[in-house]
Amino acid sequence: MPRQLSATIGIVTHNRHHLLGNLLADLDNQIDKDDHIVIIDNGFKEHTKHSFLVHEKISGYHNNTYFRVRTKSIPKARNSIIKIAQLNDTDILTFIDDDCLPGKNWLKHIKDTFRDNPNYVVLQGMSKSLPINNPYAKTTEILYKSWFDHNSSDKTTKILDTKNCSFLIQKIPSSIFYFDTHMTYATDIELGFRLIKNGINIYKCPAGLVS
């Protein structure tokens, strides 16, 4: 029987400590002993109320590491998570946004998909906007799905969205596995294009759902 894959779960947050509690509570029910959660507090100000509230939210949860970074830069924060995951020597790096909640067995679905498909290196999970009775959320979800479907085939997609994407760390060369710090937005999309250009497909993982 193949061994269970281990995962580093990366979260970048900024002034949204009130969301971390719910996310960490859900993740705490899904992680195994060899998994690790890395939280980067992006652009914190020392001795602010926010940094203390983050500590309060994450205390008591398992296998998490919290870093405070003074310079606000999402690509730099994500690159730091990549380096930490490589040092942790876990098999999988998964990004999830701090305002998302993982679906039931979200992490297990990701691990099982990688285990059952040895040629998969990058997975793009699905997302669903909540609350469903919010017209803005519903419109956003429709537009996102249309954009995603337009850029996807049956099994693969050209879209890399860091609210819910996963990588087999050791199978991606470090020379191409980074977020461009010269860009201010869409750095995940750019990384996806770069991976595809280098022959690494992005496979869809419909069961790995976040909301």
CSV table of C-alpha atoms in Angstrom, one decimal:
chain,number,residue,atom,x,y,z
A,1,MET,CA,0.0,0.0,0.0
A,2,PRO,CA,1.5,3.4,-1.0
A,3,ARG,CA,2.5,5.6,1.9
A,4,GLN,CA,0.4,8.6,2.8
A,5,LEU,CA,1.6,11.8,1.2
A,6,SER,CA,2.4,14.7,3.5
A,7,ALA,CA,1.4,18.3,2.9
A,8,THR,CA,2.4,21.9,3.8
A,9,ILE,CA,-0.7,24.2,3.7
A,10,GLY,CA,0.2,27.8,2.9
A,11,ILE,CA,-1.9,30.7,4.0
A,12,VAL,CA,-1.1,34.4,3.4
A,13,THR,CA,-3.1,36.8,5.5
A,14,HIS,CA,-3.3,40.6,6.1
A,15,ASN,CA,-5.7,42.2,8.7
A,16,ARG,CA,-8.1,39.3,8.5
A,17,HIS,CA,-7.5,37.6,11.8
A,18,HIS,CA,-11.2,37.2,12.2
A,19,LEU,CA,-11.3,34.7,9.4
A,20,LEU,CA,-8.3,32.6,10.5
A,21,GLY,CA,-10.2,30.9,13.3
A,22,ASN,CA,-12.8,29.3,11.1
A,23,LEU,CA,-10.2,28.2,8.5
A,24,LEU,CA,-7.8,26.7,11.0
A,25,ALA,CA,-10.6,24.9,12.8
A,26,ASP,CA,-11.6,23.2,9.5
A,27,LEU,CA,-8.0,22.4,8.7
A,28,ASP,CA,-7.3,21.0,12.1
A,29,ASN,CA,-9.9,18.3,11.4
A,30,GLN,CA,-8.2,17.3,8.2
A,31,ILE,CA,-4.5,17.4,8.7
A,32,ASP,CA,-2.4,14.4,9.6
A,33,LYS,CA,0.6,14.3,12.0
A,34,ASP,CA,3.1,14.8,9.1
A,35,ASP,CA,1.2,17.8,7.6
A,36,HIS,CA,2.1,21.4,8.5
A,37,ILE,CA,0.3,24.7,8.2
A,38,VAL,CA,2.3,27.9,7.4
A,39,ILE,CA,0.8,31.3,8.0
A,40,ILE,CA,2.5,34.4,6.7
A,41,ASP,CA,1.2,37.7,8.2
A,42,ASN,CA,1.8,39.9,5.2
A,43,GLY,CA,2.8,43.5,5.9
A,44,PHE,CA,2.2,43.5,9.7
A,45,LYS,CA,3.0,46.4,11.9
A,46,GLU,CA,4.7,45.4,15.1
A,47,HIS,CA,2.7,45.7,18.3
A,48,THR,CA,-0.5,46.2,16.5
A,49,LYS,CA,-3.7,44.7,17.8
A,50,HIS,CA,-3.9,42.5,14.7
A,51,SER,CA,-0.7,40.6,15.3
A,52,PHE,CA,-1.8,39.7,18.8
A,53,LEU,CA,-5.2,38.7,17.6
A,54,VAL,CA,-3.6,36.4,15.0
A,55,HIS,CA,-1.7,34.7,17.8
A,56,GLU,CA,-4.9,34.3,19.7
A,57,LYS,CA,-6.6,32.7,16.7
A,58,ILE,CA,-3.9,30.1,15.9
A,59,SER,CA,-3.1,29.1,19.5
A,60,GLY,CA,-4.4,25.6,20.3
A,61,TYR,CA,-4.3,24.4,16.7
A,62,HIS,CA,-1.9,21.7,15.6
A,63,ASN,CA,1.2,21.8,13.4
A,64,ASN,CA,1.1,25.5,12.5
A,65,THR,CA,4.0,28.0,12.1
A,66,TYR,CA,3.3,31.7,12.1
A,67,PHE,CA,5.6,34.3,10.5
A,68,ARG,CA,5.3,38.1,10.4
A,69,VAL,CA,6.7,39.9,7.4
A,70,ARG,CA,7.0,43.7,7.5
A,71,THR,CA,7.0,44.3,3.7
A,72,LYS,CA,3.6,43.8,2.2
A,73,SER,CA,4.1,41.6,-0.9
A,74,ILE,CA,1.9,38.6,-1.7
A,75,PRO,CA,4.3,37.1,-4.2
A,76,LYS,CA,7.2,37.4,-1.7
A,77,ALA,CA,5.0,35.8,1.0
A,78,ARG,CA,4.1,32.9,-1.2
A,79,ASN,CA,7.7,32.4,-2.2
A,80,SER,CA,8.6,32.2,1.5
A,81,ILE,CA,6.0,29.5,1.9
A,82,ILE,CA,7.5,27.6,-1.0
A,83,LYS,CA,11.0,27.7,0.6
A,84,ILE,CA,9.5,26.6,4.0
A,85,ALA,CA,7.7,23.7,2.3
A,86,GLN,CA,10.9,22.6,0.7
A,87,LEU,CA,12.7,22.7,4.0
A,88,ASN,CA,9.9,20.8,5.7
A,89,ASP,CA,10.5,18.1,3.1
A,90,THR,CA,6.8,17.5,2.6
A,91,ASP,CA,5.4,16.0,-0.6
A,92,ILE,CA,2.7,18.5,-1.4
A,93,LEU,CA,2.4,22.3,-1.1
A,94,THR,CA,-1.2,23.5,-1.1
A,95,PHE,CA,-2.2,27.1,-1.1
A,96,ILE,CA,-5.6,28.2,0.3
A,97,ASP,CA,-6.8,31.8,0.9
A,98,ASP,CA,-7.5,33.1,4.4
A,99,ASP,CA,-11.1,33.9,3.4
A,100,CYS,CA,-11.8,30.3,2.1
A,101,LEU,CA,-13.1,27.2,3.9
A,102,PRO,CA,-12.1,23.8,2.8
A,103,GLY,CA,-14.8,21.3,1.8
A,104,LYS,CA,-15.3,18.0,3.5
A,105,ASN,CA,-12.2,15.8,3.0
A,106,TRP,CA,-10.6,18.6,0.9
A,107,LEU,CA,-7.0,17.7,1.8
A,108,LYS,CA,-7.6,13.9,1.5
A,109,HIS,CA,-9.0,14.4,-2.0
A,110,ILE,CA,-5.9,16.3,-3.0
A,111,LYS,CA,-3.6,13.6,-1.6
A,112,ASP,CA,-5.6,10.8,-3.2
A,113,THR,CA,-5.6,12.5,-6.6
A,114,PHE,CA,-1.8,12.9,-6.5
A,115,ARG,CA,-1.4,9.3,-5.2
A,116,ASP,CA,-3.7,7.8,-7.9
A,117,ASN,CA,-2.2,9.8,-10.8
A,118,PRO,CA,1.6,9.6,-10.6
A,119,ASN,CA,2.0,11.9,-13.6
A,120,TYR,CA,0.2,14.8,-12.0
A,121,VAL,CA,2.4,17.5,-10.6
A,122,VAL,CA,0.0,20.5,-10.2
A,123,LEU,CA,-3.6,20.4,-9.2
A,124,GLN,CA,-6.2,23.2,-9.4
A,125,GLY,CA,-9.1,22.7,-7.1
A,126,MET,CA,-12.6,24.2,-7.5
A,127,SER,CA,-14.1,27.1,-5.6
A,128,LYS,CA,-17.7,28.0,-4.7
A,129,SER,CA,-18.7,31.5,-3.6
A,130,LEU,CA,-20.7,31.9,-0.4
A,131,PRO,CA,-23.2,32.9,0.7
A,132,ILE,CA,-25.2,31.6,-2.2
A,133,ASN,CA,-28.1,34.0,-1.5
A,134,ASN,CA,-25.7,37.0,-2.1
A,135,PRO,CA,-26.2,38.4,-5.6
A,136,TYR,CA,-22.6,39.7,-5.8
A,137,ALA,CA,-21.2,36.3,-4.7
A,138,LYS,CA,-23.5,34.4,-7.2
A,139,THR,CA,-22.5,36.7,-10.1
A,140,THR,CA,-18.8,36.4,-9.2
A,141,GLU,CA,-19.2,32.6,-9.2
A,142,ILE,CA,-20.9,32.6,-12.6
A,143,LEU,CA,-18.2,34.8,-14.1
A,144,TYR,CA,-15.4,32.8,-12.5
A,145,LYS,CA,-16.8,29.5,-13.8
A,146,SER,CA,-17.2,30.9,-17.3
A,147,TRP,CA,-13.6,32.1,-17.3
A,148,PHE,CA,-12.3,28.8,-15.9
A,149,ASP,CA,-14.3,26.7,-18.3
A,150,HIS,CA,-13.2,28.7,-21.3
A,151,ASN,CA,-9.6,28.0,-20.4
A,152,SER,CA,-10.0,24.4,-19.5
A,153,SER,CA,-10.3,21.0,-21.2
A,154,ASP,CA,-11.8,17.8,-19.8
A,155,LYS,CA,-8.8,17.1,-17.4
A,156,THR,CA,-6.5,20.1,-17.6
A,157,THR,CA,-6.8,23.9,-17.2
A,158,LYS,CA,-4.6,26.9,-18.1
A,159,ILE,CA,-5.7,28.6,-14.9
A,160,LEU,CA,-3.7,28.6,-11.7
A,161,ASP,CA,-5.6,30.2,-8.8
A,162,THR,CA,-3.9,30.2,-5.4
A,163,LYS,CA,-7.1,30.2,-3.5
A,164,ASN,CA,-7.0,26.5,-4.0
A,165,CYS,CA,-4.0,24.9,-5.8
A,166,SER,CA,-1.5,22.2,-5.0
A,167,PHE,CA,2.0,21.2,-6.1
A,168,LEU,CA,4.2,18.1,-5.8
A,169,ILE,CA,7.2,20.1,-4.6
A,170,GLN,CA,10.1,17.8,-5.6
A,171,LYS,CA,8.9,17.4,-9.2
A,172,ILE,CA,9.1,21.2,-10.0
A,173,PRO,CA,12.5,22.7,-10.7
A,174,SER,CA,13.3,25.6,-8.3
A,175,SER,CA,14.3,27.7,-11.3
A,176,ILE,CA,10.6,28.0,-12.4
A,177,PHE,CA,8.8,27.4,-9.1
A,178,TYR,CA,8.4,31.0,-7.8
A,179,PHE,CA,6.0,33.9,-7.9
A,180,ASP,CA,7.2,36.9,-9.8
A,181,THR,CA,7.9,39.7,-7.3
A,182,HIS,CA,8.0,42.3,-9.9
A,183,MET,CA,4.2,41.9,-10.5
A,184,THR,CA,1.6,43.3,-8.2
A,185,TYR,CA,-1.3,41.0,-9.3
A,186,ALA,CA,-2.1,37.8,-11.3
A,187,THR,CA,1.2,36.3,-10.2
A,188,ASP,CA,-0.5,32.9,-9.8
A,189,ILE,CA,-1.8,33.1,-13.4
A,190,GLU,CA,1.7,34.0,-14.6
A,191,LEU,CA,3.2,31.1,-12.7
A,192,GLY,CA,0.6,28.8,-14.3
A,193,PHE,CA,1.6,29.9,-17.8
A,194,ARG,CA,5.3,29.4,-16.9
A,195,LEU,CA,4.7,25.9,-15.7
A,196,ILE,CA,2.7,25.0,-18.8
A,197,LYS,CA,5.4,26.5,-21.0
A,198,ASN,CA,7.9,24.2,-19.3
A,199,GLY,CA,5.8,21.1,-20.0
A,200,ILE,CA,4.0,20.9,-16.6
A,201,ASN,CA,0.3,20.5,-17.0
A,202,ILE,CA,-2.3,21.8,-14.5
A,203,TYR,CA,-4.9,19.1,-13.8
A,204,LYS,CA,-8.3,19.8,-12.4
A,205,CYS,CA,-9.3,18.4,-9.0
A,206,PRO,CA,-13.1,18.9,-8.8
A,207,ALA,CA,-13.4,17.0,-5.5
A,208,GLY,CA,-10.9,19.4,-3.8
A,209,LEU,CA,-13.5,22.1,-3.2
A,210,VAL,CA,-13.3,25.3,-1.2
A,211,SER,CA,-15.9,28.0,-0.5
